[in-house]
Coordinates of C-alpha atoms in Angstrom, one line a residue:
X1 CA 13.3 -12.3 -20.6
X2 CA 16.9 -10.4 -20.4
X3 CA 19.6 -12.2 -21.4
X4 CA 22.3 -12.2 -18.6
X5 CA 24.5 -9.2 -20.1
X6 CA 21.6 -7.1 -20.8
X7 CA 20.2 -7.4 -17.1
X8 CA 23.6 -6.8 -15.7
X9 CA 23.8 -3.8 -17.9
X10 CA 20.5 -2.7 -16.9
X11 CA 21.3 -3.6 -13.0
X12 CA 24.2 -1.5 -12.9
X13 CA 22.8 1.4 -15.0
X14 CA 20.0 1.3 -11.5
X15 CA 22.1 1.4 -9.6
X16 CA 24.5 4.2 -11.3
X17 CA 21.4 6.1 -11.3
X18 CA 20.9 5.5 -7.6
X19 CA 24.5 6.6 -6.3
X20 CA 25.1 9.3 -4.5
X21 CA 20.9 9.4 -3.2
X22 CA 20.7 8.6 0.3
X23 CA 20.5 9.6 3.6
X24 CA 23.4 10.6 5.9
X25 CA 21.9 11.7 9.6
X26 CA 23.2 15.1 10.8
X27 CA 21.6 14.4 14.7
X28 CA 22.7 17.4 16.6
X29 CA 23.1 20.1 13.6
X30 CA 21.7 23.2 13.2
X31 CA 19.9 24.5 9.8
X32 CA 20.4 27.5 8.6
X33 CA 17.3 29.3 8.7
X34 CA 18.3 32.8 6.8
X35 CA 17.1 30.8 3.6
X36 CA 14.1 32.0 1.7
X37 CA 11.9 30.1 0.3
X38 CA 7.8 30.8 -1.1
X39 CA 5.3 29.4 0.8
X40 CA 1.9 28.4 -0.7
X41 CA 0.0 31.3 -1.2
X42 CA 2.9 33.2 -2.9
X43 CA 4.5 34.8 -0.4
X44 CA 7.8 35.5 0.2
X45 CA 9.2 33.7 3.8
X46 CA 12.2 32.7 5.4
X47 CA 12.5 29.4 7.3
X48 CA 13.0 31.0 10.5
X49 CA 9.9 32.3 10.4
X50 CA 8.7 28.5 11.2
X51 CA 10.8 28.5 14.4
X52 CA 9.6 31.5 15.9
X53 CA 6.3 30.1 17.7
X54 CA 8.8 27.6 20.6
X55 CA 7.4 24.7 18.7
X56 CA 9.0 21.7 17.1
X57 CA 9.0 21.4 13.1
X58 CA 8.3 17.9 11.1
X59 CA 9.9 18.5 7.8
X60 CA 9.3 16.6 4.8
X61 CA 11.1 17.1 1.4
X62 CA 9.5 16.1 -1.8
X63 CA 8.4 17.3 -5.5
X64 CA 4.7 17.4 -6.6
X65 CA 5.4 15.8 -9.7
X66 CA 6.8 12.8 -8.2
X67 CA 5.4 9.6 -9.5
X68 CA 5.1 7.3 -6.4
X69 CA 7.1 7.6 -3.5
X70 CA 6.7 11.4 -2.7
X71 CA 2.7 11.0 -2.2
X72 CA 3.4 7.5 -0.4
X73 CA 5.2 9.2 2.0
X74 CA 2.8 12.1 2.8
X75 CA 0.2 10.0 2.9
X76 CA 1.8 7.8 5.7
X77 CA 2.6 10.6 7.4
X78 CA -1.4 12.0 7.3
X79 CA -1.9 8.1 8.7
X80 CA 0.9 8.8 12.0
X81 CA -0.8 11.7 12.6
X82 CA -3.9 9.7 13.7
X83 CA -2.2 8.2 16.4
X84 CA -0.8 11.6 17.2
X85 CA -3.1 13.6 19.7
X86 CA -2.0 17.2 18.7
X87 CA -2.9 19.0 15.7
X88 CA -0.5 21.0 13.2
X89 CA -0.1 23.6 14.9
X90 CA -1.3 22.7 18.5
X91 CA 2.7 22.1 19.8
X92 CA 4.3 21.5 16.7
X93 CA 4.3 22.4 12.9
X94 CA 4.6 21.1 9.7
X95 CA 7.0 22.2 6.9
X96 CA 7.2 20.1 3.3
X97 CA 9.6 22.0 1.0
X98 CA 9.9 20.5 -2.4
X99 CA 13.6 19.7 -3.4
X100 CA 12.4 20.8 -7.1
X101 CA 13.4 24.3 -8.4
X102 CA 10.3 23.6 -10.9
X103 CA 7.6 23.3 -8.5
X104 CA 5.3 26.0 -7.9
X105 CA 3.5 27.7 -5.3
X106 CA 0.2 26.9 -6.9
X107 CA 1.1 23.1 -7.5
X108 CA 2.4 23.5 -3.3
X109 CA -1.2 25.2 -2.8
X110 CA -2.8 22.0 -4.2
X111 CA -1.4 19.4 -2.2
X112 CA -1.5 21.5 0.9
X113 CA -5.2 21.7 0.6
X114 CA -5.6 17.8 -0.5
X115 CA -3.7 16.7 2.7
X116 CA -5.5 19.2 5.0
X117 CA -8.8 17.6 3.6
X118 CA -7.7 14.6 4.8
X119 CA -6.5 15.7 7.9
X120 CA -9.6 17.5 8.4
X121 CA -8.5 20.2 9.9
X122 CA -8.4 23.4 7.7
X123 CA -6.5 25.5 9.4
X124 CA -3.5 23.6 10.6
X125 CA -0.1 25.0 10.2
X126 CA 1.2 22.7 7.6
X127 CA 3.2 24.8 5.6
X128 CA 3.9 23.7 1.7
X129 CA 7.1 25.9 0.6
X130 CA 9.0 25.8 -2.8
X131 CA 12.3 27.7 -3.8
X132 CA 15.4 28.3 -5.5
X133 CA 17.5 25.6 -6.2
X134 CA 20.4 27.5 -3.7
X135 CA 18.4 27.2 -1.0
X136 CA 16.9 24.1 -1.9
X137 CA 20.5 22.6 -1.9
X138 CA 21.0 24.7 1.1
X139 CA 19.0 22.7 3.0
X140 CA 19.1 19.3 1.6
X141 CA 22.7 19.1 2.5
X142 CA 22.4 20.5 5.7
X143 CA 19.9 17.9 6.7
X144 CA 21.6 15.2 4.7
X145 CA 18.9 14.4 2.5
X146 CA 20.7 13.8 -1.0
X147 CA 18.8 13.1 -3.8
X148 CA 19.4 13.8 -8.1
X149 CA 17.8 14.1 -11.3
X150 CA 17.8 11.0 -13.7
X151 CA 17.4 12.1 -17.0
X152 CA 17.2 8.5 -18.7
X153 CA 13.9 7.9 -16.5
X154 CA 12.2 11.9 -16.3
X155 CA 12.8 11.8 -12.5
X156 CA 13.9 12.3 -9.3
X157 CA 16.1 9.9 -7.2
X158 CA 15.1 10.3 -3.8
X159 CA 15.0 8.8 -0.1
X160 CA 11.9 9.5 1.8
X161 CA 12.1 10.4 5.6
X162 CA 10.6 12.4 8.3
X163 CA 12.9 15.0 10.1
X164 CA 12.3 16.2 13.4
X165 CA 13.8 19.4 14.5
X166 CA 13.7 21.5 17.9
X167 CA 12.4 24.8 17.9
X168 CA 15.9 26.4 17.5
X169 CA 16.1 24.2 14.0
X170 CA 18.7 21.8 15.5
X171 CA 17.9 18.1 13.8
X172 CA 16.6 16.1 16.8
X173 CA 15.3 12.8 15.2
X174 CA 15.4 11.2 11.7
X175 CA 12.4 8.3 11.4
X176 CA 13.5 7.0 7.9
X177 CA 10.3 4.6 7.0
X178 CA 7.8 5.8 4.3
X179 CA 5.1 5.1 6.7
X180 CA 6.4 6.2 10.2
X181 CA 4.6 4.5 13.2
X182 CA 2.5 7.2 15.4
X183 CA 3.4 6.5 18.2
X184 CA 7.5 7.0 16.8
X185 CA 6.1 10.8 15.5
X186 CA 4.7 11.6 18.6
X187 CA 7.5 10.4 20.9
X188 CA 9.7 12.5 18.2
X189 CA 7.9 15.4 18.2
X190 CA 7.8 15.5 22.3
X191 CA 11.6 14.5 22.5
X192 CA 12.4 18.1 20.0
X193 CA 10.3 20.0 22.5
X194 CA 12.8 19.1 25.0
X195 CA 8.7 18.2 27.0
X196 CA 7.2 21.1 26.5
X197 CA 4.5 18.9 24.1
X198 CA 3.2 15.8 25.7
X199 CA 2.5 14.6 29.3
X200 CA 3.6 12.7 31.8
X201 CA 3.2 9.4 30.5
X202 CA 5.0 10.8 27.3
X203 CA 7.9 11.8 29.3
X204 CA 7.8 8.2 30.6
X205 CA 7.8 6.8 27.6
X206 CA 11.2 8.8 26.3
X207 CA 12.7 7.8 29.8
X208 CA 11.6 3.9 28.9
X209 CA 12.1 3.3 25.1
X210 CA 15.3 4.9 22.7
X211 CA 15.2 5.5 19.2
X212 CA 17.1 2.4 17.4
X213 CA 18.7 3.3 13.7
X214 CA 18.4 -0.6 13.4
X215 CA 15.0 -1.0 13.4
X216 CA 14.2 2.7 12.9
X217 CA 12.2 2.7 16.0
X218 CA 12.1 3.5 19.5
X219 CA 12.7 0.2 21.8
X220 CA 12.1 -0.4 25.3
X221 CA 15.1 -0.6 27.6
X222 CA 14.5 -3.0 30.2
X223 CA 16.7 -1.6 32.8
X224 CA 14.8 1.9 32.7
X225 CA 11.5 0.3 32.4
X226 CA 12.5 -2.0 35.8
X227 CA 13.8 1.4 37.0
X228 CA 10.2 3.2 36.4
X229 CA 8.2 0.2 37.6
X230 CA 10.4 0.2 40.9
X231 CA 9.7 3.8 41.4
X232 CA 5.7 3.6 40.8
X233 CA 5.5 0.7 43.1
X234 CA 7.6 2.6 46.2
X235 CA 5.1 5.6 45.2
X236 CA 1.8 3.2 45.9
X237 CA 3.7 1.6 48.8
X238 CA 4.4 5.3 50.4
X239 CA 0.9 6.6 49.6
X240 CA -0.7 2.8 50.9
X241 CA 1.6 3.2 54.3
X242 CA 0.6 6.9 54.6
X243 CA -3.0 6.5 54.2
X244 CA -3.1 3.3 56.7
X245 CA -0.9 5.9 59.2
X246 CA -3.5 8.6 58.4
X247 CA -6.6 5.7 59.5
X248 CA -4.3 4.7 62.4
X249 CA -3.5 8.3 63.6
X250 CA -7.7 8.8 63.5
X251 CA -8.2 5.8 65.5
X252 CA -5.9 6.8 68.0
X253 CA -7.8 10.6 68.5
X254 CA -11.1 9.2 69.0
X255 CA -10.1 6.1 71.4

């Protein structure tokens, strides 16, 4: 057991180690997308070249040597995507860009292919990029993700988060939770594409609930629910009066 000056000393070397990490939401911000990074087979891209299909992008940052929480957090995000009824690809894509200038395309090739195994779908546009650490920090600060190297624990300091971005690359939704509820993604990914993804009753559901930074969630507000339950009962009212005026009006022909 530490004796009470040794834990302090190792409490507040923590927490040195942790300042500075964080995340500071930049809702409403666009990222530049001029900045070149490699994507997994090698190849030279831009992260424009994401934005070009009208389709929202679920970004991820994290380093393929990280111990814990970088696979944690993919692996909840392979999870949401169960409860999402779209593909990669089919409405939205997928970008992870490791925040480590040491990670290589081939290490990004790996984990692509282990999460597209469990995915099952081969071909889905889940794109695994790596890159210079100027664009790396490019990009971390433009979406506020802020993160260091520890040197007295070999590692990275990091938050973990999902970022949502519309197809122009304007930040849209953060849902900060290592394991983001599906139904959150989806509702995120169909609130970036402005509802060009989704369907009516995902329309209703943005009309009905609002993301809360509290809880990291989106929560129903009662007064637009009431307003939405009013509206569907006038509808079945309107359509119940016109078909008993439709019966009437027959009755009345063949009398």
């Amino acid at each position: 057991m530490y004796s009470a000056p040794v834990h302090a000393q190792l409490t507040e070397q923590a927490s040195l180690a942790y300042e500075g990490v964080g995340l500071t939401p930049r809702l409403g911000e666009q990222i530049p997308l001029d900045l070149v990074f490699t994507d997994s087979y090698g190849k030279t891209v831009t992260l424009g070249e994401y934005f070009q299909q009208d389709r929202p992008i679920v970004l991820t940052f994290v380093y393929h040597t990280c111990p814990m929480l970088c696979s944690v957090l993919l692996d909840g995000v392979t999870r949401s995507l169960d409860d999402v009824p779209w593909a990669p690809g089919d409405g939205y894509e997928m970008v992870t860009v490791s925040f480590s200038p040491e990670d290589t395309s081939e290490r990004a090739a790996e984990q692509r292919a282990r999460y597209l195994r469990r995915l099952d779908y081969e071909d889905a546009e889940w794109h695994f990029l790596t890159g210079s650490e100027d664009a790396i920090l490019a990009l971390t600060q433009a979406t506020g993700f802020m993160f260091k190297w520890v040197e007295e624990q070999g590692e990275y300091a990091h938050p973990a988060a999902v970022i949502v971005l519309s197809d122009e690359g304007i930040i849209t939704r953060y849902l900060p939770d290592l394991v983001p509820k599906g139904r959150d993604l989806r509702a995120a990914i169909v609130e970036a594409s402005d509802g060009t993804v989704g369907n009516l009753l995902d329309r209703a559901f943005l009309y009905c609930f609002q993301f809360d930074p509290t809880s990291n969630s989106y929560v129903l507000v009662a007064r637009r629910a009431m307003q939405v339950g009013g509206g569907i009962t006038a509808l079945v009212l309107i359509v119940s009066l016109g078909l008993l005026w439709m019966k009437d009006t027959k009755k009345s022909e063949y009398a």
